[in-house]
Amino acid sequence: MDKVLSFHQGTLPLLISMPHAGVRLTPAVEAGLIEPARSLPDTDWHIPRLYDFAVSMGASVVSAEYSRFVIDLNRPDDDKPLYVGATTGLYPATLFDGTPLFKDGLVPSALERTDYLERIWRPYHDTLRQELARLREQFGYALLWDAHSIRSHVPHLFDGTLPDFNLGTFNGASCHPQLAEQLQAVCASAKGYSHVLNGRFKGGHITRHYGDPAKHIHAVQLELAQSTYMEEVEPFHYREDLAAPTRQVLENLLNAVVAWGKAHYAV
């Protein structure tokens, strides 16, 4: 069977999603990519490694195996745009800099893309939905953390330099406001790092679709500037000297999420 995702079931009411960490390609996508895209520059590089503490803390973790160049798991299956202005869709057509992703005449066919939707996108979202349902059934609530990263400079998508920690709660709709406040406080106490809430990145499809505070599911997206833990240019090396203090902030953030849930839902 084709492995389209990795999943670990934890013991806390916390699920961490990593939809853009995958690097596998289908034959059609691999054959069609332009040369600059073959290094997969728009990947959320090293996110599973950066969050390697999550399993030991008791979180459930789901991560993609296939590249977003095949299909973007953080877009709705009807491909409706999530952001006004430059963005990428369910089946990305460009790199983040706006360059066409595929060679002329080598874009995957509609039939191939329908297969990607059924074989790659749906199992990931089935896993999210089922695990969130299990957590809510067991604990009475569920906490979803959608883990992303991006280069700190992408002029086609945003002006200037991206803050280090970009928290997204769909303008407050995907989680309780007190949780967002506590996460901002953690970021504010992290010396040497910048942060923003609902700036350029407010949360993609996963945050918007699954976050439902009225039903006791609280979702937050973190878009992390890659300059905080890696080299942003090819070959995209992981930098432990940068990653170690950043990972500590991530641990503090996730511990704050779990602590908020326990306090908020204490009986």
PDB file of C-alpha atoms in Angstrom:
ATOM      1  CA  MET A   1       0.000   0.000   0.000  1.00  0.00           C
ATOM      2  CA  ASP A   2       1.219   3.514  -0.840  1.00  0.00           C
ATOM      3  CA  LYS A   3       2.178   5.373   2.334  1.00  0.00           C
ATOM      4  CA  VAL A   4       0.613   8.829   2.020  1.00  0.00           C
ATOM      5  CA  LEU A   5       0.989   9.947   5.640  1.00  0.00           C
ATOM      6  CA  SER A   6       2.619   9.160   8.975  1.00  0.00           C
ATOM      7  CA  PHE A   7       0.470   9.070  12.084  1.00  0.00           C
ATOM      8  CA  HIS A   8       1.198   8.617  15.777  1.00  0.00           C
ATOM      9  CA  GLN A   9      -1.607   8.497  18.313  1.00  0.00           C
ATOM     10  CA  GLY A  10      -0.773  10.182  21.588  1.00  0.00           C
ATOM     11  CA  THR A  11      -2.216  10.455  25.085  1.00  0.00           C
ATOM     12  CA  LEU A  12      -3.002  14.194  25.255  1.00  0.00           C
ATOM     13  CA  PRO A  13      -5.985  16.041  23.735  1.00  0.00           C
ATOM     14  CA  LEU A  14      -3.526  17.613  21.275  1.00  0.00           C
ATOM     15  CA  LEU A  15      -3.112  16.815  17.576  1.00  0.00           C
ATOM     16  CA  ILE A  16      -0.238  18.308  15.598  1.00  0.00           C
ATOM     17  CA  SER A  17      -0.705  18.456  11.820  1.00  0.00           C
ATOM     18  CA  MET A  18       2.197  18.813   9.357  1.00  0.00           C
ATOM     19  CA  PRO A  19       0.591  18.998   5.906  1.00  0.00           C
ATOM     20  CA  HIS A  20       3.509  20.499   3.988  1.00  0.00           C
ATOM     21  CA  ALA A  21       6.412  18.420   5.310  1.00  0.00           C
ATOM     22  CA  GLY A  22       6.248  15.786   2.558  1.00  0.00           C
ATOM     23  CA  VAL A  23       8.846  15.407  -0.194  1.00  0.00           C
ATOM     24  CA  ARG A  24       7.542  12.471  -2.241  1.00  0.00           C
ATOM     25  CA  LEU A  25       6.473  13.081  -5.839  1.00  0.00           C
ATOM     26  CA  THR A  26       4.243  11.166  -8.213  1.00  0.00           C
ATOM     27  CA  PRO A  27       5.801  10.191 -11.572  1.00  0.00           C
ATOM     28  CA  ALA A  28       3.719  12.760 -13.456  1.00  0.00           C
ATOM     29  CA  VAL A  29       4.661  15.609 -11.133  1.00  0.00           C
ATOM     30  CA  GLU A  30       8.330  14.639 -11.047  1.00  0.00           C
ATOM     31  CA  ALA A  31       8.480  14.505 -14.851  1.00  0.00           C
ATOM     32  CA  GLY A  32       6.798  17.873 -15.244  1.00  0.00           C
ATOM     33  CA  LEU A  33       8.579  20.089 -12.721  1.00  0.00           C
ATOM     34  CA  ILE A  34      10.797  22.886 -13.982  1.00  0.00           C
ATOM     35  CA  GLU A  35      14.436  22.574 -12.960  1.00  0.00           C
ATOM     36  CA  PRO A  36      14.329  25.162 -10.110  1.00  0.00           C
ATOM     37  CA  ALA A  37      11.407  23.281  -8.567  1.00  0.00           C
ATOM     38  CA  ARG A  38      13.148  19.923  -8.402  1.00  0.00           C
ATOM     39  CA  SER A  39      14.774  20.817  -5.076  1.00  0.00           C
ATOM     40  CA  LEU A  40      11.249  21.367  -3.655  1.00  0.00           C
ATOM     41  CA  PRO A  41      11.990  24.894  -2.404  1.00  0.00           C
ATOM     42  CA  ASP A  42       8.484  25.550  -1.008  1.00  0.00           C
ATOM     43  CA  THR A  43       8.559  22.589   1.374  1.00  0.00           C
ATOM     44  CA  ASP A  44       8.069  23.090   5.119  1.00  0.00           C
ATOM     45  CA  TRP A  45      11.547  21.711   5.597  1.00  0.00           C
ATOM     46  CA  HIS A  46      12.514  19.714   8.713  1.00  0.00           C
ATOM     47  CA  ILE A  47       9.240  20.355  10.539  1.00  0.00           C
ATOM     48  CA  PRO A  48       8.999  16.755  11.903  1.00  0.00           C
ATOM     49  CA  ARG A  49      12.571  17.070  13.207  1.00  0.00           C
ATOM     50  CA  LEU A  50      11.905  20.474  14.737  1.00  0.00           C
ATOM     51  CA  TYR A  51       8.865  19.084  16.563  1.00  0.00           C
ATOM     52  CA  ASP A  52      10.577  15.830  17.509  1.00  0.00           C
ATOM     53  CA  PHE A  53       9.666  16.414  21.160  1.00  0.00           C
ATOM     54  CA  ALA A  54       5.931  16.244  20.445  1.00  0.00           C
ATOM     55  CA  VAL A  55       5.570  12.468  20.643  1.00  0.00           C
ATOM     56  CA  SER A  56       7.362  12.232  23.989  1.00  0.00           C
ATOM     57  CA  MET A  57       5.142  14.989  25.414  1.00  0.00           C
ATOM     58  CA  GLY A  58       2.101  12.892  24.481  1.00  0.00           C
ATOM     59  CA  ALA A  59       0.761  14.638  21.374  1.00  0.00           C
ATOM     60  CA  SER A  60      -0.791  12.887  18.401  1.00  0.00           C
ATOM     61  CA  VAL A  61       1.083  13.756  15.208  1.00  0.00           C
ATOM     62  CA  VAL A  62       0.088  13.443  11.550  1.00  0.00           C
ATOM     63  CA  SER A  63       2.477  14.431   8.761  1.00  0.00           C
ATOM     64  CA  ALA A  64       2.280  14.282   4.985  1.00  0.00           C
ATOM     65  CA  GLU A  65       4.533  12.083   2.871  1.00  0.00           C
ATOM     66  CA  TYR A  66       3.802  13.724  -0.510  1.00  0.00           C
ATOM     67  CA  SER A  67       4.961  17.169  -1.541  1.00  0.00           C
ATOM     68  CA  ARG A  68       2.554  20.074  -1.772  1.00  0.00           C
ATOM     69  CA  PHE A  69       3.594  20.204  -5.444  1.00  0.00           C
ATOM     70  CA  VAL A  70       1.444  17.085  -5.910  1.00  0.00           C
ATOM     71  CA  ILE A  71      -1.554  18.362  -3.934  1.00  0.00           C
ATOM     72  CA  ASP A  72      -1.853  20.933  -1.159  1.00  0.00           C
ATOM     73  CA  LEU A  73      -3.410  19.361   1.914  1.00  0.00           C
ATOM     74  CA  ASN A  74      -4.057  22.787   3.437  1.00  0.00           C
ATOM     75  CA  ARG A  75      -6.486  23.822   0.699  1.00  0.00           C
ATOM     76  CA  PRO A  76     -10.173  22.892   0.403  1.00  0.00           C
ATOM     77  CA  ASP A  77     -11.099  20.137  -2.016  1.00  0.00           C
ATOM     78  CA  ASP A  78     -13.160  22.609  -4.066  1.00  0.00           C
ATOM     79  CA  ASP A  79     -10.028  24.802  -4.457  1.00  0.00           C
ATOM     80  CA  LYS A  80     -11.722  28.024  -3.383  1.00  0.00           C
ATOM     81  CA  PRO A  81      -9.053  30.708  -2.690  1.00  0.00           C
ATOM     82  CA  LEU A  82      -8.276  31.285   0.988  1.00  0.00           C
ATOM     83  CA  TYR A  83      -6.471  34.597   0.648  1.00  0.00           C
ATOM     84  CA  VAL A  84      -6.987  37.765  -1.373  1.00  0.00           C
ATOM     85  CA  GLY A  85      -4.018  38.375  -3.672  1.00  0.00           C
ATOM     86  CA  ALA A  86      -1.152  36.041  -4.529  1.00  0.00           C
ATOM     87  CA  THR A  87      -1.565  32.528  -3.149  1.00  0.00           C
ATOM     88  CA  THR A  88      -1.342  28.900  -4.237  1.00  0.00           C
ATOM     89  CA  GLY A  89      -4.179  26.475  -4.842  1.00  0.00           C
ATOM     90  CA  LEU A  90      -5.099  22.852  -4.270  1.00  0.00           C
ATOM     91  CA  TYR A  91      -2.917  21.936  -7.250  1.00  0.00           C
ATOM     92  CA  PRO A  92      -0.100  24.518  -7.177  1.00  0.00           C
ATOM     93  CA  ALA A  93       0.642  26.067 -10.563  1.00  0.00           C
ATOM     94  CA  THR A  94       3.518  28.298  -9.472  1.00  0.00           C
ATOM     95  CA  LEU A  95       6.401  28.456  -7.053  1.00  0.00           C
ATOM     96  CA  PHE A  96       6.104  30.962  -4.199  1.00  0.00           C
ATOM     97  CA  ASP A  97       7.961  33.498  -6.360  1.00  0.00           C
ATOM     98  CA  GLY A  98       5.288  33.259  -9.060  1.00  0.00           C
ATOM     99  CA  THR A  99       7.342  31.158 -11.509  1.00  0.00           C
ATOM    100  CA  PRO A 100       5.269  28.510 -13.341  1.00  0.00           C
ATOM    101  CA  LEU A 101       5.813  25.174 -11.599  1.00  0.00           C
ATOM    102  CA  PHE A 102       5.513  22.870 -14.598  1.00  0.00           C
ATOM    103  CA  LYS A 103       7.095  22.694 -18.034  1.00  0.00           C
ATOM    104  CA  ASP A 104       4.826  23.488 -20.967  1.00  0.00           C
ATOM    105  CA  GLY A 105       2.544  20.563 -21.751  1.00  0.00           C
ATOM    106  CA  LEU A 106       3.589  18.559 -18.689  1.00  0.00           C
ATOM    107  CA  VAL A 107       0.984  19.620 -16.131  1.00  0.00           C
ATOM    108  CA  PRO A 108      -0.580  16.508 -14.535  1.00  0.00           C
ATOM    109  CA  SER A 109      -3.888  15.573 -16.135  1.00  0.00           C
ATOM    110  CA  ALA A 110      -7.297  16.080 -14.565  1.00  0.00           C
ATOM    111  CA  LEU A 111      -7.554  12.310 -14.111  1.00  0.00           C
ATOM    112  CA  GLU A 112      -4.213  12.166 -12.315  1.00  0.00           C
ATOM    113  CA  ARG A 113      -5.211  15.023 -10.055  1.00  0.00           C
ATOM    114  CA  THR A 114      -8.510  13.384  -9.200  1.00  0.00           C
ATOM    115  CA  ASP A 115      -6.467  10.382  -8.124  1.00  0.00           C
ATOM    116  CA  TYR A 116      -4.273  12.622  -5.919  1.00  0.00           C
ATOM    117  CA  LEU A 117      -7.385  14.045  -4.286  1.00  0.00           C
ATOM    118  CA  GLU A 118      -8.797  10.626  -3.465  1.00  0.00           C
ATOM    119  CA  ARG A 119      -5.548   8.833  -2.646  1.00  0.00           C
ATOM    120  CA  ILE A 120      -3.552  11.550  -0.841  1.00  0.00           C
ATOM    121  CA  TRP A 121      -5.796  14.470   0.249  1.00  0.00           C
ATOM    122  CA  ARG A 122      -8.759  12.504   1.575  1.00  0.00           C
ATOM    123  CA  PRO A 123      -6.797  10.055   3.778  1.00  0.00           C
ATOM    124  CA  TYR A 124      -5.019  12.969   5.457  1.00  0.00           C
ATOM    125  CA  HIS A 125      -8.276  14.735   6.207  1.00  0.00           C
ATOM    126  CA  ASP A 126      -9.956  11.501   7.253  1.00  0.00           C
ATOM    127  CA  THR A 127      -7.138  11.072   9.782  1.00  0.00           C
ATOM    128  CA  LEU A 128      -7.556  14.624  11.070  1.00  0.00           C
ATOM    129  CA  ARG A 129     -11.307  14.276  11.397  1.00  0.00           C
ATOM    130  CA  GLN A 130     -11.200  10.866  13.073  1.00  0.00           C
ATOM    131  CA  GLU A 131      -8.477  11.796  15.556  1.00  0.00           C
ATOM    132  CA  LEU A 132     -10.167  15.059  16.522  1.00  0.00           C
ATOM    133  CA  ALA A 133     -13.400  13.140  17.053  1.00  0.00           C
ATOM    134  CA  ARG A 134     -11.579  10.594  19.221  1.00  0.00           C
ATOM    135  CA  LEU A 135      -9.941  13.309  21.314  1.00  0.00           C
ATOM    136  CA  ARG A 136     -13.197  15.155  21.831  1.00  0.00           C
ATOM    137  CA  GLU A 137     -14.932  11.921  22.791  1.00  0.00           C
ATOM    138  CA  GLN A 138     -12.209  10.996  25.280  1.00  0.00           C
ATOM    139  CA  PHE A 139     -11.435  14.411  26.779  1.00  0.00           C
ATOM    140  CA  GLY A 140     -14.493  16.502  25.973  1.00  0.00           C
ATOM    141  CA  TYR A 141     -12.429  18.795  23.762  1.00  0.00           C
ATOM    142  CA  ALA A 142      -9.635  18.703  21.184  1.00  0.00           C
ATOM    143  CA  LEU A 143      -6.686  20.982  20.433  1.00  0.00           C
ATOM    144  CA  LEU A 144      -5.286  21.195  16.905  1.00  0.00           C
ATOM    145  CA  TRP A 145      -1.898  22.744  16.079  1.00  0.00           C
ATOM    146  CA  ASP A 146      -1.193  23.128  12.365  1.00  0.00           C
ATOM    147  CA  ALA A 147       2.593  23.335  11.983  1.00  0.00           C
ATOM    148  CA  HIS A 148       4.099  25.196   9.019  1.00  0.00           C
ATOM    149  CA  SER A 149       7.213  27.092   7.993  1.00  0.00           C
ATOM    150  CA  ILE A 150       8.174  29.424   5.156  1.00  0.00           C
ATOM    151  CA  ARG A 151      11.110  31.515   3.995  1.00  0.00           C
ATOM    152  CA  SER A 152      11.300  34.832   5.796  1.00  0.00           C
ATOM    153  CA  HIS A 153      11.453  36.730   2.477  1.00  0.00           C
ATOM    154  CA  VAL A 154       8.914  35.902  -0.259  1.00  0.00           C
ATOM    155  CA  PRO A 155       8.189  39.211  -2.048  1.00  0.00           C
ATOM    156  CA  HIS A 156       5.531  37.626  -4.266  1.00  0.00           C
ATOM    157  CA  LEU A 157       3.464  36.681  -1.189  1.00  0.00           C
ATOM    158  CA  PHE A 158       4.227  39.409   1.357  1.00  0.00           C
ATOM    159  CA  ASP A 159       6.184  42.631   1.779  1.00  0.00           C
ATOM    160  CA  GLY A 160       9.356  42.883   3.818  1.00  0.00           C
ATOM    161  CA  THR A 161      10.511  40.296   6.339  1.00  0.00           C
ATOM    162  CA  LEU A 162       8.069  37.887   7.924  1.00  0.00           C
ATOM    163  CA  PRO A 163       7.878  37.867  11.737  1.00  0.00           C
ATOM    164  CA  ASP A 164       9.444  34.770  13.305  1.00  0.00           C
ATOM    165  CA  PHE A 165       6.242  33.344  14.812  1.00  0.00           C
ATOM    166  CA  ASN A 166       3.053  33.898  12.786  1.00  0.00           C
ATOM    167  CA  LEU A 167       0.043  32.685  14.739  1.00  0.00           C
ATOM    168  CA  GLY A 168      -3.219  32.246  12.842  1.00  0.00           C
ATOM    169  CA  THR A 169      -6.676  31.757  14.325  1.00  0.00           C
ATOM    170  CA  PHE A 170      -8.780  32.834  11.328  1.00  0.00           C
ATOM    171  CA  ASN A 171      -9.269  36.236  12.944  1.00  0.00           C
ATOM    172  CA  GLY A 172     -10.386  34.637  16.183  1.00  0.00           C
ATOM    173  CA  ALA A 173     -12.872  32.159  14.717  1.00  0.00           C
ATOM    174  CA  SER A 174     -10.870  28.937  15.119  1.00  0.00           C
ATOM    175  CA  CYS A 175     -10.041  29.009  18.849  1.00  0.00           C
ATOM    176  CA  HIS A 176     -11.019  30.634  22.144  1.00  0.00           C
ATOM    177  CA  PRO A 177      -9.623  34.180  22.447  1.00  0.00           C
ATOM    178  CA  GLN A 178      -8.007  33.379  25.802  1.00  0.00           C
ATOM    179  CA  LEU A 179      -5.933  30.658  24.155  1.00  0.00           C
ATOM    180  CA  ALA A 180      -4.722  33.094  21.506  1.00  0.00           C
ATOM    181  CA  GLU A 181      -3.842  35.602  24.232  1.00  0.00           C
ATOM    182  CA  GLN A 182      -1.783  33.038  26.120  1.00  0.00           C
ATOM    183  CA  LEU A 183       0.101  32.046  22.984  1.00  0.00           C
ATOM    184  CA  GLN A 184       0.885  35.679  22.260  1.00  0.00           C
ATOM    185  CA  ALA A 185       2.204  36.035  25.800  1.00  0.00           C
ATOM    186  CA  VAL A 186       4.528  33.067  25.290  1.00  0.00           C
ATOM    187  CA  CYS A 187       5.848  34.608  22.085  1.00  0.00           C
ATOM    188  CA  ALA A 188       6.260  38.007  23.710  1.00  0.00           C
ATOM    189  CA  SER A 189       8.395  36.468  26.457  1.00  0.00           C
ATOM    190  CA  ALA A 190      10.683  34.732  23.924  1.00  0.00           C
ATOM    191  CA  LYS A 191      13.648  37.086  23.747  1.00  0.00           C
ATOM    192  CA  GLY A 192      15.076  37.723  20.302  1.00  0.00           C
ATOM    193  CA  TYR A 193      11.973  36.592  18.408  1.00  0.00           C
ATOM    194  CA  SER A 194       9.212  38.578  16.718  1.00  0.00           C
ATOM    195  CA  HIS A 195       5.610  37.470  16.413  1.00  0.00           C
ATOM    196  CA  VAL A 196       2.201  38.449  15.071  1.00  0.00           C
ATOM    197  CA  LEU A 197      -1.363  37.171  15.415  1.00  0.00           C
ATOM    198  CA  ASN A 198      -3.466  36.933  12.237  1.00  0.00           C
ATOM    199  CA  GLY A 199      -1.009  38.851  10.095  1.00  0.00           C
ATOM    200  CA  ARG A 200      -0.302  37.688   6.540  1.00  0.00           C
ATOM    201  CA  PHE A 201      -1.065  34.095   7.583  1.00  0.00           C
ATOM    202  CA  LYS A 202      -4.400  33.718   9.358  1.00  0.00           C
ATOM    203  CA  GLY A 203      -4.674  29.955   9.026  1.00  0.00           C
ATOM    204  CA  GLY A 204      -5.311  27.806   5.986  1.00  0.00           C
ATOM    205  CA  HIS A 205      -8.059  25.310   5.276  1.00  0.00           C
ATOM    206  CA  ILE A 206      -7.150  22.994   8.150  1.00  0.00           C
ATOM    207  CA  THR A 207      -7.346  25.717  10.787  1.00  0.00           C
ATOM    208  CA  ARG A 208     -10.490  27.243   9.307  1.00  0.00           C
ATOM    209  CA  HIS A 209     -12.331  23.998   8.622  1.00  0.00           C
ATOM    210  CA  TYR A 210     -11.621  22.060  11.818  1.00  0.00           C
ATOM    211  CA  GLY A 211     -11.389  24.857  14.368  1.00  0.00           C
ATOM    212  CA  ASP A 212     -14.818  25.139  15.974  1.00  0.00           C
ATOM    213  CA  PRO A 213     -14.756  26.497  19.533  1.00  0.00           C
ATOM    214  CA  ALA A 214     -18.524  26.067  19.894  1.00  0.00           C
ATOM    215  CA  LYS A 215     -17.948  22.330  19.453  1.00  0.00           C
ATOM    216  CA  HIS A 216     -14.880  22.381  21.726  1.00  0.00           C
ATOM    217  CA  ILE A 217     -12.288  22.042  18.962  1.00  0.00           C
ATOM    218  CA  HIS A 218      -9.673  24.792  19.086  1.00  0.00           C
ATOM    219  CA  ALA A 219      -7.275  25.158  16.150  1.00  0.00           C
ATOM    220  CA  VAL A 220      -4.188  27.339  15.736  1.00  0.00           C
ATOM    221  CA  GLN A 221      -1.807  27.583  12.796  1.00  0.00           C
ATOM    222  CA  LEU A 222       1.822  28.513  13.281  1.00  0.00           C
ATOM    223  CA  GLU A 223       3.712  29.728  10.216  1.00  0.00           C
ATOM    224  CA  LEU A 224       7.315  29.779  11.399  1.00  0.00           C
ATOM    225  CA  ALA A 225      10.001  31.767   9.600  1.00  0.00           C
ATOM    226  CA  GLN A 226      12.585  29.255   8.397  1.00  0.00           C
ATOM    227  CA  SER A 227      15.387  31.656   9.323  1.00  0.00           C
ATOM    228  CA  THR A 228      14.751  30.623  12.931  1.00  0.00           C
ATOM    229  CA  TYR A 229      16.000  27.062  12.457  1.00  0.00           C
ATOM    230  CA  MET A 230      17.575  26.403   9.028  1.00  0.00           C
ATOM    231  CA  GLU A 231      19.362  27.754   5.987  1.00  0.00           C
ATOM    232  CA  GLU A 232      16.715  29.201   3.710  1.00  0.00           C
ATOM    233  CA  VAL A 233      18.688  28.562   0.511  1.00  0.00           C
ATOM    234  CA  GLU A 234      19.444  25.258  -1.183  1.00  0.00           C
ATOM    235  CA  PRO A 235      20.338  22.675   0.053  1.00  0.00           C
ATOM    236  CA  PHE A 236      18.209  23.848   2.991  1.00  0.00           C
ATOM    237  CA  HIS A 237      20.397  22.597   5.837  1.00  0.00           C
ATOM    238  CA  TYR A 238      18.976  22.251   9.325  1.00  0.00           C
ATOM    239  CA  ARG A 239      20.830  24.489  11.800  1.00  0.00           C
ATOM    240  CA  GLU A 240      20.847  22.997  15.281  1.00  0.00           C
ATOM    241  CA  ASP A 241      22.371  26.180  16.709  1.00  0.00           C
ATOM    242  CA  LEU A 242      19.325  28.105  15.504  1.00  0.00           C
ATOM    243  CA  ALA A 243      16.817  25.298  16.017  1.00  0.00           C
ATOM    244  CA  ALA A 244      17.548  24.539  19.682  1.00  0.00           C
ATOM    245  CA  PRO A 245      16.262  27.851  21.114  1.00  0.00           C
ATOM    246  CA  THR A 246      13.397  27.926  18.598  1.00  0.00           C
ATOM    247  CA  ARG A 247      12.360  24.424  19.610  1.00  0.00           C
ATOM    248  CA  GLN A 248      12.225  25.585  23.224  1.00  0.00           C
ATOM    249  CA  VAL A 249       9.736  28.297  22.254  1.00  0.00           C
ATOM    250  CA  LEU A 250       7.689  25.709  20.390  1.00  0.00           C
ATOM    251  CA  GLU A 251       7.657  23.485  23.463  1.00  0.00           C
ATOM    252  CA  ASN A 252       6.523  26.432  25.561  1.00  0.00           C
ATOM    253  CA  LEU A 253       3.747  27.183  23.073  1.00  0.00           C
ATOM    254  CA  LEU A 254       2.456  23.621  22.977  1.00  0.00           C
ATOM    255  CA  ASN A 255       2.677  23.279  26.755  1.00  0.00           C
ATOM    256  CA  ALA A 256       0.631  26.477  26.976  1.00  0.00           C
ATOM    257  CA  VAL A 257      -1.982  25.010  24.621  1.00  0.00           C
ATOM    258  CA  VAL A 258      -2.295  21.867  26.733  1.00  0.00           C
ATOM    259  CA  ALA A 259      -2.357  23.818  30.017  1.00  0.00           C
ATOM    260  CA  TRP A 260      -5.041  26.143  28.698  1.00  0.00           C
ATOM    261  CA  GLY A 261      -7.198  23.198  27.660  1.00  0.00           C
ATOM    262  CA  LYS A 262      -6.891  21.528  31.065  1.00  0.00           C
ATOM    263  CA  ALA A 263      -7.728  24.772  32.887  1.00  0.00           C
ATOM    264  CA  HIS A 264     -10.563  25.795  30.596  1.00  0.00           C
ATOM    265  CA  TYR A 265     -12.263  22.410  30.677  1.00  0.00           C
ATOM    266  CA  ALA A 266     -11.534  21.563  34.296  1.00  0.00           C
ATOM    267  CA  VAL A 267     -14.526  19.936  35.944  1.00  0.00           C
TER     268      VAL A 267
END
